[in-house]
mmCIF file with all atom_site columns, C-alpha atoms in Angstrom:
data_model
loop_
_atom_site.group_PDB
_atom_site.id
_atom_site.type_symbol
_atom_site.label_atom_id
_atom_site.label_alt_id
_atom_site.label_comp_id
_atom_site.label_asym_id
_atom_site.label_entity_id
_atom_site.label_seq_id
_atom_site.pdbx_PDB_ins_code
_atom_site.Cartn_x
_atom_site.Cartn_y
_atom_site.Cartn_z
_atom_site.occupancy
_atom_site.B_iso_or_equiv
_atom_site.pdbx_formal_charge
_atom_site.auth_seq_id
_atom_site.auth_comp_id
_atom_site.auth_asym_id
_atom_site.auth_atom_id
_atom_site.pdbx_PDB_model_num
ATOM 1   C CA . UNK A 1 1   ? 90.932 45.826  151.500 1.00 0.00 ? 512 UNK A CA 1
ATOM 2   C CA . UNK A 1 2   ? 92.216 46.832  148.068 1.00 0.00 ? 513 UNK A CA 1
ATOM 3   C CA . UNK A 1 3   ? 93.563 43.309  147.542 1.00 0.00 ? 514 UNK A CA 1
ATOM 4   C CA . UNK A 1 4   ? 90.167 41.832  148.253 1.00 0.00 ? 515 UNK A CA 1
ATOM 5   C CA . UNK A 1 5   ? 88.478 44.166  145.765 1.00 0.00 ? 516 UNK A CA 1
ATOM 6   C CA . UNK A 1 6   ? 91.095 43.317  143.127 1.00 0.00 ? 517 UNK A CA 1
ATOM 7   C CA . UNK A 1 7   ? 90.641 39.579  143.720 1.00 0.00 ? 518 UNK A CA 1
ATOM 8   C CA . UNK A 1 8   ? 86.860 39.868  143.530 1.00 0.00 ? 519 UNK A CA 1
ATOM 9   C CA . UNK A 1 9   ? 87.074 41.906  140.317 1.00 0.00 ? 520 UNK A CA 1
ATOM 10  C CA . UNK A 1 10  ? 89.458 39.361  138.778 1.00 0.00 ? 521 UNK A CA 1
ATOM 11  C CA . UNK A 1 11  ? 87.076 36.543  139.740 1.00 0.00 ? 522 UNK A CA 1
ATOM 12  C CA . UNK A 1 12  ? 84.133 38.372  138.165 1.00 0.00 ? 523 UNK A CA 1
ATOM 13  C CA . UNK A 1 13  ? 86.082 38.982  134.951 1.00 0.00 ? 524 UNK A CA 1
ATOM 14  C CA . UNK A 1 14  ? 87.035 35.305  134.836 1.00 0.00 ? 525 UNK A CA 1
ATOM 15  C CA . UNK A 1 15  ? 83.408 34.255  135.343 1.00 0.00 ? 526 UNK A CA 1
ATOM 16  C CA . UNK A 1 16  ? 82.266 36.673  132.627 1.00 0.00 ? 527 UNK A CA 1
ATOM 17  C CA . UNK A 1 17  ? 84.862 35.236  130.244 1.00 0.00 ? 528 UNK A CA 1
ATOM 18  C CA . UNK A 1 18  ? 83.642 31.690  130.989 1.00 0.00 ? 529 UNK A CA 1
ATOM 19  C CA . UNK A 1 19  ? 80.018 32.666  130.355 1.00 0.00 ? 530 UNK A CA 1
ATOM 20  C CA . UNK A 1 20  ? 80.899 34.435  127.114 1.00 0.00 ? 531 UNK A CA 1
ATOM 21  C CA . UNK A 1 21  ? 82.928 31.377  126.087 1.00 0.00 ? 532 UNK A CA 1
ATOM 22  C CA . UNK A 1 22  ? 79.784 29.339  126.724 1.00 0.00 ? 533 UNK A CA 1
ATOM 23  C CA . UNK A 1 23  ? 78.198 31.113  123.761 1.00 0.00 ? 534 UNK A CA 1
ATOM 24  C CA . UNK A 1 24  ? 80.058 28.762  121.429 1.00 0.00 ? 535 UNK A CA 1
ATOM 25  C CA . UNK A 1 25  ? 77.608 25.988  122.368 1.00 0.00 ? 536 UNK A CA 1
ATOM 26  C CA . UNK A 1 26  ? 74.493 27.996  121.666 1.00 0.00 ? 537 UNK A CA 1
ATOM 27  C CA . UNK A 1 27  ? 75.601 29.808  118.529 1.00 0.00 ? 538 UNK A CA 1
ATOM 28  C CA . UNK A 1 28  ? 74.990 26.690  116.434 1.00 0.00 ? 539 UNK A CA 1
ATOM 29  C CA . UNK A 1 29  ? 71.339 26.907  117.524 1.00 0.00 ? 540 UNK A CA 1
ATOM 30  C CA . UNK A 1 30  ? 70.955 30.661  117.112 1.00 0.00 ? 541 UNK A CA 1
ATOM 31  C CA . UNK A 1 31  ? 71.444 31.393  120.810 1.00 0.00 ? 542 UNK A CA 1
ATOM 32  C CA . UNK A 1 32  ? 73.893 34.006  122.014 1.00 0.00 ? 543 UNK A CA 1
ATOM 33  C CA . UNK A 1 33  ? 74.181 36.090  125.160 1.00 0.00 ? 544 UNK A CA 1
ATOM 34  C CA . UNK A 1 34  ? 75.371 39.654  124.925 1.00 0.00 ? 545 UNK A CA 1
ATOM 35  C CA . UNK A 1 35  ? 77.965 40.800  127.430 1.00 0.00 ? 546 UNK A CA 1
ATOM 36  C CA . UNK A 1 36  ? 75.268 42.854  129.162 1.00 0.00 ? 547 UNK A CA 1
ATOM 37  C CA . UNK A 1 37  ? 72.978 39.796  129.453 1.00 0.00 ? 548 UNK A CA 1
ATOM 38  C CA . UNK A 1 38  ? 75.877 37.742  130.803 1.00 0.00 ? 549 UNK A CA 1
ATOM 39  C CA . UNK A 1 39  ? 76.581 40.394  133.438 1.00 0.00 ? 550 UNK A CA 1
ATOM 40  C CA . UNK A 1 40  ? 72.922 40.449  134.446 1.00 0.00 ? 551 UNK A CA 1
ATOM 41  C CA . UNK A 1 41  ? 72.915 36.647  134.741 1.00 0.00 ? 552 UNK A CA 1
ATOM 42  C CA . UNK A 1 42  ? 76.004 36.832  136.946 1.00 0.00 ? 553 UNK A CA 1
ATOM 43  C CA . UNK A 1 43  ? 74.228 39.358  139.172 1.00 0.00 ? 554 UNK A CA 1
ATOM 44  C CA . UNK A 1 44  ? 71.227 37.028  139.246 1.00 0.00 ? 555 UNK A CA 1
ATOM 45  C CA . UNK A 1 45  ? 73.572 34.194  140.221 1.00 0.00 ? 556 UNK A CA 1
ATOM 46  C CA . UNK A 1 46  ? 74.837 36.202  143.202 1.00 0.00 ? 557 UNK A CA 1
ATOM 47  C CA . UNK A 1 47  ? 71.243 36.969  144.239 1.00 0.00 ? 558 UNK A CA 1
ATOM 48  C CA . UNK A 1 48  ? 70.181 33.315  143.914 1.00 0.00 ? 559 UNK A CA 1
ATOM 49  C CA . UNK A 1 49  ? 73.160 32.066  145.891 1.00 0.00 ? 560 UNK A CA 1
ATOM 50  C CA . UNK A 1 50  ? 72.436 34.546  148.664 1.00 0.00 ? 561 UNK A CA 1
ATOM 51  C CA . UNK A 1 51  ? 68.707 33.727  148.661 1.00 0.00 ? 562 UNK A CA 1
ATOM 52  C CA . UNK A 1 52  ? 69.391 29.980  148.826 1.00 0.00 ? 563 UNK A CA 1
ATOM 53  C CA . UNK A 1 53  ? 72.156 30.439  151.425 1.00 0.00 ? 564 UNK A CA 1
ATOM 54  C CA . UNK A 1 54  ? 74.658 28.778  149.117 1.00 0.00 ? 565 UNK A CA 1
ATOM 55  C CA . UNK A 1 55  ? 78.316 29.348  148.398 1.00 0.00 ? 566 UNK A CA 1
ATOM 56  C CA . UNK A 1 56  ? 79.745 28.347  145.057 1.00 0.00 ? 567 UNK A CA 1
ATOM 57  C CA . UNK A 1 57  ? 83.466 27.860  144.675 1.00 0.00 ? 568 UNK A CA 1
ATOM 58  C CA . UNK A 1 58  ? 85.046 27.887  141.268 1.00 0.00 ? 569 UNK A CA 1
ATOM 59  C CA . UNK A 1 59  ? 83.077 28.118  138.076 1.00 0.00 ? 570 UNK A CA 1
ATOM 60  C CA . UNK A 1 60  ? 79.453 29.185  137.957 1.00 0.00 ? 571 UNK A CA 1
ATOM 61  C CA . UNK A 1 61  ? 76.836 26.662  136.868 1.00 0.00 ? 572 UNK A CA 1
ATOM 62  C CA . UNK A 1 62  ? 75.826 28.993  134.032 1.00 0.00 ? 573 UNK A CA 1
ATOM 63  C CA . UNK A 1 63  ? 78.237 27.631  131.367 1.00 0.00 ? 574 UNK A CA 1
ATOM 64  C CA . UNK A 1 64  ? 77.035 24.090  132.129 1.00 0.00 ? 575 UNK A CA 1
ATOM 65  C CA . UNK A 1 65  ? 73.416 25.241  131.872 1.00 0.00 ? 576 UNK A CA 1
ATOM 66  C CA . UNK A 1 66  ? 74.194 26.868  128.538 1.00 0.00 ? 577 UNK A CA 1
ATOM 67  C CA . UNK A 1 67  ? 75.750 23.670  127.235 1.00 0.00 ? 578 UNK A CA 1
ATOM 68  C CA . UNK A 1 68  ? 73.002 21.418  128.604 1.00 0.00 ? 579 UNK A CA 1
ATOM 69  C CA . UNK A 1 69  ? 70.060 23.419  127.251 1.00 0.00 ? 580 UNK A CA 1
ATOM 70  C CA . UNK A 1 70  ? 71.338 25.131  124.094 1.00 0.00 ? 581 UNK A CA 1
ATOM 71  C CA . UNK A 1 71  ? 69.859 22.577  121.701 1.00 0.00 ? 582 UNK A CA 1
ATOM 72  C CA . UNK A 1 72  ? 66.400 22.477  123.277 1.00 0.00 ? 583 UNK A CA 1
ATOM 73  C CA . UNK A 1 73  ? 63.557 23.076  120.848 1.00 0.00 ? 584 UNK A CA 1
ATOM 74  C CA . UNK A 1 74  ? 61.843 25.154  123.536 1.00 0.00 ? 585 UNK A CA 1
ATOM 75  C CA . UNK A 1 75  ? 64.416 27.954  123.793 1.00 0.00 ? 586 UNK A CA 1
ATOM 76  C CA . UNK A 1 76  ? 64.451 30.816  121.301 1.00 0.00 ? 587 UNK A CA 1
ATOM 77  C CA . UNK A 1 77  ? 67.058 33.514  120.880 1.00 0.00 ? 588 UNK A CA 1
ATOM 78  C CA . UNK A 1 78  ? 64.787 36.270  122.143 1.00 0.00 ? 589 UNK A CA 1
ATOM 79  C CA . UNK A 1 79  ? 64.140 34.533  125.478 1.00 0.00 ? 590 UNK A CA 1
ATOM 80  C CA . UNK A 1 80  ? 67.490 32.767  125.926 1.00 0.00 ? 591 UNK A CA 1
ATOM 81  C CA . UNK A 1 81  ? 68.804 35.015  128.721 1.00 0.00 ? 592 UNK A CA 1
ATOM 82  C CA . UNK A 1 82  ? 65.480 34.945  130.583 1.00 0.00 ? 593 UNK A CA 1
ATOM 83  C CA . UNK A 1 83  ? 65.246 31.146  130.374 1.00 0.00 ? 594 UNK A CA 1
ATOM 84  C CA . UNK A 1 84  ? 68.842 30.745  131.542 1.00 0.00 ? 595 UNK A CA 1
ATOM 85  C CA . UNK A 1 85  ? 68.113 33.030  134.491 1.00 0.00 ? 596 UNK A CA 1
ATOM 86  C CA . UNK A 1 86  ? 65.131 30.912  135.547 1.00 0.00 ? 597 UNK A CA 1
ATOM 87  C CA . UNK A 1 87  ? 67.024 27.651  135.005 1.00 0.00 ? 598 UNK A CA 1
ATOM 88  C CA . UNK A 1 88  ? 69.878 28.956  137.135 1.00 0.00 ? 599 UNK A CA 1
ATOM 89  C CA . UNK A 1 89  ? 67.454 29.920  139.910 1.00 0.00 ? 600 UNK A CA 1
ATOM 90  C CA . UNK A 1 90  ? 65.693 26.538  139.717 1.00 0.00 ? 601 UNK A CA 1
ATOM 91  C CA . UNK A 1 91  ? 69.036 24.716  139.744 1.00 0.00 ? 602 UNK A CA 1
ATOM 92  C CA . UNK A 1 92  ? 70.178 26.353  142.992 1.00 0.00 ? 603 UNK A CA 1
ATOM 93  C CA . UNK A 1 93  ? 66.780 25.858  144.616 1.00 0.00 ? 604 UNK A CA 1
ATOM 94  C CA . UNK A 1 94  ? 66.804 22.130  143.871 1.00 0.00 ? 605 UNK A CA 1
ATOM 95  C CA . UNK A 1 95  ? 70.416 21.660  144.879 1.00 0.00 ? 606 UNK A CA 1
ATOM 96  C CA . UNK A 1 96  ? 69.093 22.669  148.296 1.00 0.00 ? 607 UNK A CA 1
ATOM 97  C CA . UNK A 1 97  ? 65.826 20.723  148.001 1.00 0.00 ? 608 UNK A CA 1
ATOM 98  C CA . UNK A 1 98  ? 67.765 17.550  147.193 1.00 0.00 ? 609 UNK A CA 1
ATOM 99  C CA . UNK A 1 99  ? 70.051 18.226  150.166 1.00 0.00 ? 610 UNK A CA 1
ATOM 100 C CA . UNK A 1 100 ? 73.038 18.300  147.770 1.00 0.00 ? 611 UNK A CA 1
ATOM 101 C CA . UNK A 1 101 ? 72.718 14.536  147.294 1.00 0.00 ? 612 UNK A CA 1
ATOM 102 C CA . UNK A 1 102 ? 72.630 15.022  143.509 1.00 0.00 ? 613 UNK A CA 1
ATOM 103 C CA . UNK A 1 103 ? 75.757 16.015  141.638 1.00 0.00 ? 614 UNK A CA 1
ATOM 104 C CA . UNK A 1 104 ? 75.488 19.055  139.391 1.00 0.00 ? 615 UNK A CA 1
ATOM 105 C CA . UNK A 1 105 ? 75.549 16.791  136.335 1.00 0.00 ? 616 UNK A CA 1
ATOM 106 C CA . UNK A 1 106 ? 72.800 14.504  137.687 1.00 0.00 ? 617 UNK A CA 1
ATOM 107 C CA . UNK A 1 107 ? 70.544 17.452  138.445 1.00 0.00 ? 618 UNK A CA 1
ATOM 108 C CA . UNK A 1 108 ? 71.263 19.060  135.070 1.00 0.00 ? 619 UNK A CA 1
ATOM 109 C CA . UNK A 1 109 ? 70.524 15.803  133.223 1.00 0.00 ? 620 UNK A CA 1
ATOM 110 C CA . UNK A 1 110 ? 67.234 15.401  135.080 1.00 0.00 ? 621 UNK A CA 1
ATOM 111 C CA . UNK A 1 111 ? 66.269 19.047  134.525 1.00 0.00 ? 622 UNK A CA 1
ATOM 112 C CA . UNK A 1 112 ? 67.036 18.938  130.808 1.00 0.00 ? 623 UNK A CA 1
ATOM 113 C CA . UNK A 1 113 ? 65.198 15.694  130.192 1.00 0.00 ? 624 UNK A CA 1
ATOM 114 C CA . UNK A 1 114 ? 62.120 16.916  132.058 1.00 0.00 ? 625 UNK A CA 1
ATOM 115 C CA . UNK A 1 115 ? 62.235 20.360  130.444 1.00 0.00 ? 626 UNK A CA 1
ATOM 116 C CA . UNK A 1 116 ? 62.006 18.814  126.982 1.00 0.00 ? 627 UNK A CA 1
ATOM 117 C CA . UNK A 1 117 ? 60.108 15.561  127.431 1.00 0.00 ? 628 UNK A CA 1
ATOM 118 C CA . UNK A 1 118 ? 57.671 16.199  130.280 1.00 0.00 ? 629 UNK A CA 1
ATOM 119 C CA . UNK A 1 119 ? 57.360 19.971  130.652 1.00 0.00 ? 630 UNK A CA 1
ATOM 120 C CA . UNK A 1 120 ? 57.610 20.854  126.947 1.00 0.00 ? 631 UNK A CA 1
ATOM 121 C CA . UNK A 1 121 ? 59.569 23.983  127.854 1.00 0.00 ? 632 UNK A CA 1
ATOM 122 C CA . UNK A 1 122 ? 57.285 25.068  130.709 1.00 0.00 ? 633 UNK A CA 1
ATOM 123 C CA . UNK A 1 123 ? 59.558 26.240  133.523 1.00 0.00 ? 634 UNK A CA 1
ATOM 124 C CA . UNK A 1 124 ? 56.764 26.534  136.090 1.00 0.00 ? 635 UNK A CA 1
ATOM 125 C CA . UNK A 1 125 ? 55.885 22.865  135.595 1.00 0.00 ? 636 UNK A CA 1
ATOM 126 C CA . UNK A 1 126 ? 59.550 21.889  135.915 1.00 0.00 ? 637 UNK A CA 1
ATOM 127 C CA . UNK A 1 127 ? 59.898 23.855  139.133 1.00 0.00 ? 638 UNK A CA 1
ATOM 128 C CA . UNK A 1 128 ? 56.483 23.082  140.584 1.00 0.00 ? 639 UNK A CA 1
ATOM 129 C CA . UNK A 1 129 ? 55.966 19.415  139.716 1.00 0.00 ? 640 UNK A CA 1
ATOM 130 C CA . UNK A 1 130 ? 58.842 17.402  138.254 1.00 0.00 ? 641 UNK A CA 1
ATOM 131 C CA . UNK A 1 131 ? 61.643 18.594  140.485 1.00 0.00 ? 642 UNK A CA 1
ATOM 132 C CA . UNK A 1 132 ? 59.684 18.539  143.776 1.00 0.00 ? 643 UNK A CA 1
ATOM 133 C CA . UNK A 1 133 ? 58.645 14.914  143.172 1.00 0.00 ? 644 UNK A CA 1
ATOM 134 C CA . UNK A 1 134 ? 62.211 13.919  142.378 1.00 0.00 ? 645 UNK A CA 1
ATOM 135 C CA . UNK A 1 135 ? 63.690 15.885  145.298 1.00 0.00 ? 646 UNK A CA 1
ATOM 136 C CA . UNK A 1 136 ? 61.178 14.270  147.681 1.00 0.00 ? 647 UNK A CA 1
ATOM 137 C CA . UNK A 1 137 ? 62.271 10.822  146.495 1.00 0.00 ? 648 UNK A CA 1
ATOM 138 C CA . UNK A 1 138 ? 65.958 11.713  146.826 1.00 0.00 ? 649 UNK A CA 1
ATOM 139 C CA . UNK A 1 139 ? 65.447 13.039  150.355 1.00 0.00 ? 650 UNK A CA 1
ATOM 140 C CA . UNK A 1 140 ? 63.530 9.849   151.216 1.00 0.00 ? 651 UNK A CA 1
ATOM 141 C CA . UNK A 1 141 ? 66.516 7.732   150.234 1.00 0.00 ? 652 UNK A CA 1
ATOM 142 C CA . UNK A 1 142 ? 66.054 6.995   146.537 1.00 0.00 ? 653 UNK A CA 1
ATOM 143 C CA . UNK A 1 143 ? 69.469 6.583   144.839 1.00 0.00 ? 654 UNK A CA 1
ATOM 144 C CA . UNK A 1 144 ? 68.588 4.982   141.489 1.00 0.00 ? 655 UNK A CA 1
ATOM 145 C CA . UNK A 1 145 ? 69.586 8.191   139.725 1.00 0.00 ? 656 UNK A CA 1
ATOM 146 C CA . UNK A 1 146 ? 73.223 7.388   140.495 1.00 0.00 ? 657 UNK A CA 1
ATOM 147 C CA . UNK A 1 147 ? 73.188 4.554   137.946 1.00 0.00 ? 658 UNK A CA 1
ATOM 148 C CA . UNK A 1 148 ? 71.326 6.601   135.331 1.00 0.00 ? 659 UNK A CA 1
ATOM 149 C CA . UNK A 1 149 ? 73.094 9.909   135.812 1.00 0.00 ? 660 UNK A CA 1
ATOM 150 C CA . UNK A 1 150 ? 69.694 11.507  136.391 1.00 0.00 ? 661 UNK A CA 1
ATOM 151 C CA . UNK A 1 151 ? 68.188 10.348  133.097 1.00 0.00 ? 662 UNK A CA 1
ATOM 152 C CA . UNK A 1 152 ? 64.945 8.419   132.724 1.00 0.00 ? 663 UNK A CA 1
ATOM 153 C CA . UNK A 1 153 ? 63.947 8.972   136.344 1.00 0.00 ? 664 UNK A CA 1
ATOM 154 C CA . UNK A 1 154 ? 60.685 10.899  136.286 1.00 0.00 ? 665 UNK A CA 1
ATOM 155 C CA . UNK A 1 155 ? 58.503 7.991   135.176 1.00 0.00 ? 666 UNK A CA 1
ATOM 156 C CA . UNK A 1 156 ? 59.033 6.408   138.570 1.00 0.00 ? 667 UNK A CA 1
ATOM 157 C CA . UNK A 1 157 ? 57.686 9.454   140.402 1.00 0.00 ? 668 UNK A CA 1
ATOM 158 C CA . UNK A 1 158 ? 55.031 10.747  138.010 1.00 0.00 ? 669 UNK A CA 1
ATOM 159 C CA . UNK A 1 159 ? 51.904 9.639   139.837 1.00 0.00 ? 670 UNK A CA 1
ATOM 160 C CA . UNK A 1 160 ? 49.655 10.763  136.978 1.00 0.00 ? 671 UNK A CA 1
ATOM 161 C CA . UNK A 1 161 ? 51.531 8.651   134.464 1.00 0.00 ? 672 UNK A CA 1
ATOM 162 C CA . UNK A 1 162 ? 51.577 5.665   136.857 1.00 0.00 ? 673 UNK A CA 1
ATOM 163 C CA . UNK A 1 163 ? 47.860 6.119   137.512 1.00 0.00 ? 674 UNK A CA 1
ATOM 164 C CA . UNK A 1 164 ? 47.168 6.172   133.753 1.00 0.00 ? 675 UNK A CA 1
ATOM 165 C CA . UNK A 1 165 ? 49.299 3.067   133.276 1.00 0.00 ? 676 UNK A CA 1
ATOM 166 C CA . UNK A 1 166 ? 47.479 1.272   136.105 1.00 0.00 ? 677 UNK A CA 1
ATOM 167 C CA . UNK A 1 167 ? 44.103 2.212   134.612 1.00 0.00 ? 678 UNK A CA 1
ATOM 168 C CA . UNK A 1 168 ? 45.245 0.988   131.215 1.00 0.00 ? 679 UNK A CA 1
ATOM 169 C CA . UNK A 1 169 ? 46.403 -2.337  132.642 1.00 0.00 ? 680 UNK A CA 1
ATOM 170 C CA . UNK A 1 170 ? 43.157 -2.687  134.578 1.00 0.00 ? 681 UNK A CA 1
ATOM 171 C CA . UNK A 1 171 ? 41.081 -1.956  131.451 1.00 0.00 ? 682 UNK A CA 1
ATOM 172 C CA . UNK A 1 172 ? 43.158 -4.434  129.483 1.00 0.00 ? 683 UNK A CA 1
ATOM 173 C CA . UNK A 1 173 ? 42.586 -7.097  132.145 1.00 0.00 ? 684 UNK A CA 1
ATOM 174 C CA . UNK A 1 174 ? 38.847 -6.379  132.120 1.00 0.00 ? 685 UNK A CA 1
ATOM 175 C CA . UNK A 1 175 ? 38.759 -6.820  128.327 1.00 0.00 ? 686 UNK A CA 1
ATOM 176 C CA . UNK A 1 176 ? 40.369 -10.221 128.669 1.00 0.00 ? 687 UNK A CA 1
ATOM 177 C CA . UNK A 1 177 ? 37.754 -11.393 131.199 1.00 0.00 ? 688 UNK A CA 1
#
């Protein structure tokens, strides 16, 4: 029993060190987690994994999230930890929703692109619109994201944008008649 506790404690210290090391990405953009915030995010990670019935071996996704999102114009220093917590929760949810057909990097690339270019930093829109549409397509057999690494994919599933484009093309055709 003592060995297990020691191993778990060593794993937690290693994860904390990795998260704190992840600060080097964000510091250039004025983003830095305190050790207390990092510990809270690790606790949140454990809660999310349990809630999503997931097991994660090796490194947490948190350092990759930090690297992927640190230069976003929509994240400020005062809300950095909160945004990372939500992004982490959304990541695990959509790993499940996509039936693990997306690699971590593909999902992160899609999330980041949508967060900045479609959602304009709105996490509820990312979680409630962009990712469900994409996950539905992935579950239905769409695999185009494999060639793009998850980038430039939302246009194909954004029914509002497609509807606007169709209306535009129709109006253009009517003008030519």
